[in-house]
Short mmCIF file of C-alpha atoms in Angstrom, two decimals:
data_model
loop_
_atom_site.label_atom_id
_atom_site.label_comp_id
_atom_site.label_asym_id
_atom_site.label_seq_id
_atom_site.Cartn_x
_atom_site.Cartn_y
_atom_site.Cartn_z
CA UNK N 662 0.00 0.00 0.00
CA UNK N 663 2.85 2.53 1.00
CA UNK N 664 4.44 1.71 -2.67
CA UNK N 665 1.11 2.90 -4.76
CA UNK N 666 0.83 5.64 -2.16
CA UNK N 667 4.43 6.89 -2.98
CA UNK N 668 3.91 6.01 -7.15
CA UNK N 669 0.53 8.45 -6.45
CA UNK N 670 2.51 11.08 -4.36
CA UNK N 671 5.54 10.96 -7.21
CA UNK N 672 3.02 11.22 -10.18
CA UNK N 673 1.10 14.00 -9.45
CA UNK N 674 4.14 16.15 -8.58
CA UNK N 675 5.57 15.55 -11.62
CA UNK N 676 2.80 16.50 -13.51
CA UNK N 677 2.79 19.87 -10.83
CA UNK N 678 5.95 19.94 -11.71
CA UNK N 679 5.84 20.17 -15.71
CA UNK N 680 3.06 22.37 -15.66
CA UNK N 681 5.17 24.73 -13.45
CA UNK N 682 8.50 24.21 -15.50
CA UNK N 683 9.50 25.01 -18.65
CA UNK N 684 10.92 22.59 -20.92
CA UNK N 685 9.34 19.42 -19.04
CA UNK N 686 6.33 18.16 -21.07
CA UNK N 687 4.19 15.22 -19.30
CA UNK N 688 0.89 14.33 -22.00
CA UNK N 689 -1.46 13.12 -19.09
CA UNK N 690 -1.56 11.47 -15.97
CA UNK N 691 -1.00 7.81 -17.05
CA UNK N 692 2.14 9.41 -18.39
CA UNK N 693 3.01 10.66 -15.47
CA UNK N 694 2.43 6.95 -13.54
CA UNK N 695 4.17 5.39 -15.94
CA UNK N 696 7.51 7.69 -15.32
CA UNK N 697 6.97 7.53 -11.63
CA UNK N 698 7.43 3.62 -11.91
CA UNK N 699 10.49 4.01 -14.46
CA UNK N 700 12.06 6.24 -12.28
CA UNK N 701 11.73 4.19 -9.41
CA UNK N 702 12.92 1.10 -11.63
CA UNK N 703 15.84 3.07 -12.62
CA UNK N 704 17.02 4.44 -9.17
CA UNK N 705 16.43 0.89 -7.60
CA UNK N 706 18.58 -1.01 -10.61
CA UNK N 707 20.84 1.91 -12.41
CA UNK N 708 21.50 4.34 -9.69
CA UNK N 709 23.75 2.17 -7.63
CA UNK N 710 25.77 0.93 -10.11
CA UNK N 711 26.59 4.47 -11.47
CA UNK N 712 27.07 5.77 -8.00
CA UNK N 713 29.66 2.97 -7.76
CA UNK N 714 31.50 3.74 -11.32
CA UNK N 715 31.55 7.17 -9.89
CA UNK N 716 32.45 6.83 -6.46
CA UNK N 717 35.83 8.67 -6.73
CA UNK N 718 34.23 12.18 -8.23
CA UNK N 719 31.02 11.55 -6.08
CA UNK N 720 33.70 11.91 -2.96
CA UNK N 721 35.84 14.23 -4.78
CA UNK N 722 32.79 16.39 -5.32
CA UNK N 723 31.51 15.78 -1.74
CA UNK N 724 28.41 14.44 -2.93
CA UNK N 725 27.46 17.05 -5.26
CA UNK N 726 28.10 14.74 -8.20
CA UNK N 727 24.88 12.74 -6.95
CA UNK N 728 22.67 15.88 -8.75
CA UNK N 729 24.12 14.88 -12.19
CA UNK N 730 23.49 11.13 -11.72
CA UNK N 731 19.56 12.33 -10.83
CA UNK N 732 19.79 14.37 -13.70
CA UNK N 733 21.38 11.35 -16.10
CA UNK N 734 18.04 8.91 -14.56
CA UNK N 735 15.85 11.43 -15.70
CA UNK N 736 17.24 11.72 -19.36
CA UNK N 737 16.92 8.41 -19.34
CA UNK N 738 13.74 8.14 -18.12
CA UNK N 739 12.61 10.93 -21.09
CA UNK N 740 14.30 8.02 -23.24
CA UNK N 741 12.29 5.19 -22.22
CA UNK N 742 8.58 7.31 -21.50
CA UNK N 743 6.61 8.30 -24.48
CA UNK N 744 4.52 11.40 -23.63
CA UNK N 745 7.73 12.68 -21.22
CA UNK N 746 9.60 15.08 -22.47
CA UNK N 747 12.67 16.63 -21.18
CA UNK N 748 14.43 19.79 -23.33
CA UNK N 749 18.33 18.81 -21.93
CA UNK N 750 20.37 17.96 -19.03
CA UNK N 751 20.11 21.80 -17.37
CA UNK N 752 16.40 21.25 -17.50
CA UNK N 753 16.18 17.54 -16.24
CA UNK N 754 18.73 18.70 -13.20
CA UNK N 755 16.41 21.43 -12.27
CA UNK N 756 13.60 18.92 -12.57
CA UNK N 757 15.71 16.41 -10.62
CA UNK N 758 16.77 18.63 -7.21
CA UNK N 759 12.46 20.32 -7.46
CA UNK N 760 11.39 16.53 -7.68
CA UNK N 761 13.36 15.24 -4.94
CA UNK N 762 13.07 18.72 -2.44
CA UNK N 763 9.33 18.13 -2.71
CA UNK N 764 9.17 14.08 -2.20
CA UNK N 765 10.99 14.42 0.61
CA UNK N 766 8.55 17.25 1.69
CA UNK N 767 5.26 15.89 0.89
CA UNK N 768 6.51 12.57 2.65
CA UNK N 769 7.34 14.17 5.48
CA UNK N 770 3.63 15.67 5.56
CA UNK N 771 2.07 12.44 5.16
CA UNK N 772 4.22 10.63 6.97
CA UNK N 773 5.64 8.63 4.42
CA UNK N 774 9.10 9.35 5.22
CA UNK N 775 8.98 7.25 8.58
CA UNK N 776 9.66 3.64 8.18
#
């Protein structure tokens, strides 16, 4: 239950989130489901295996690299959604760092973010 709760919570901020932003373009909600589950797919099986390729810039960078790994899932998410749209990587950063500022937000509301 938690899991659709957060795919619910994840969808309808990024559709918030691409009416509000230029140069994100979501076609409907479906849309916006189905890149809330590919970008969950992608962080869960992708995400830690570039983290670990980059591990030596991530500490180098003292973390800050993490942002452009976000922003990488999310081109790649454009790449695998039909209907999502991202203009470039400045764009799908920006989108990255709002998306993740208000999960954590709205799941601290809810209290999603307790486990």
């Amino acid at each position: 239950m938690k899991l659709l709760l957060r795919i619910l919570i994840t969808s309808t901020l990024v559709m918030v989130i691409s009416y509000l932003m230029k140069g994100v373009v979501v076609d409907e909600f479906s849309t916006a489901l189905i890149v809330a589950i590919v970008l969950g797919l992608l962080n869960f099986f992708v995400k830690p295996v570039l983290v670990l390729f980059t591990l030596p810039v991530t500490v180098f960078t003292l973390g800050l690299f993490l942002l452009v790994i976000n922003a990488i899932i999310i081109l790649m998410c454009d790449h695998f959604v039909d209907g999502f749209d991202v203009n470039g990587f400045w764009t799908a950063l920006f989108f990255s760092i709002i998306l993740s500022l208000s999960q954590s937000l709205v799941y601290q509301l809810t209290g999603e973010g307790k486990q």
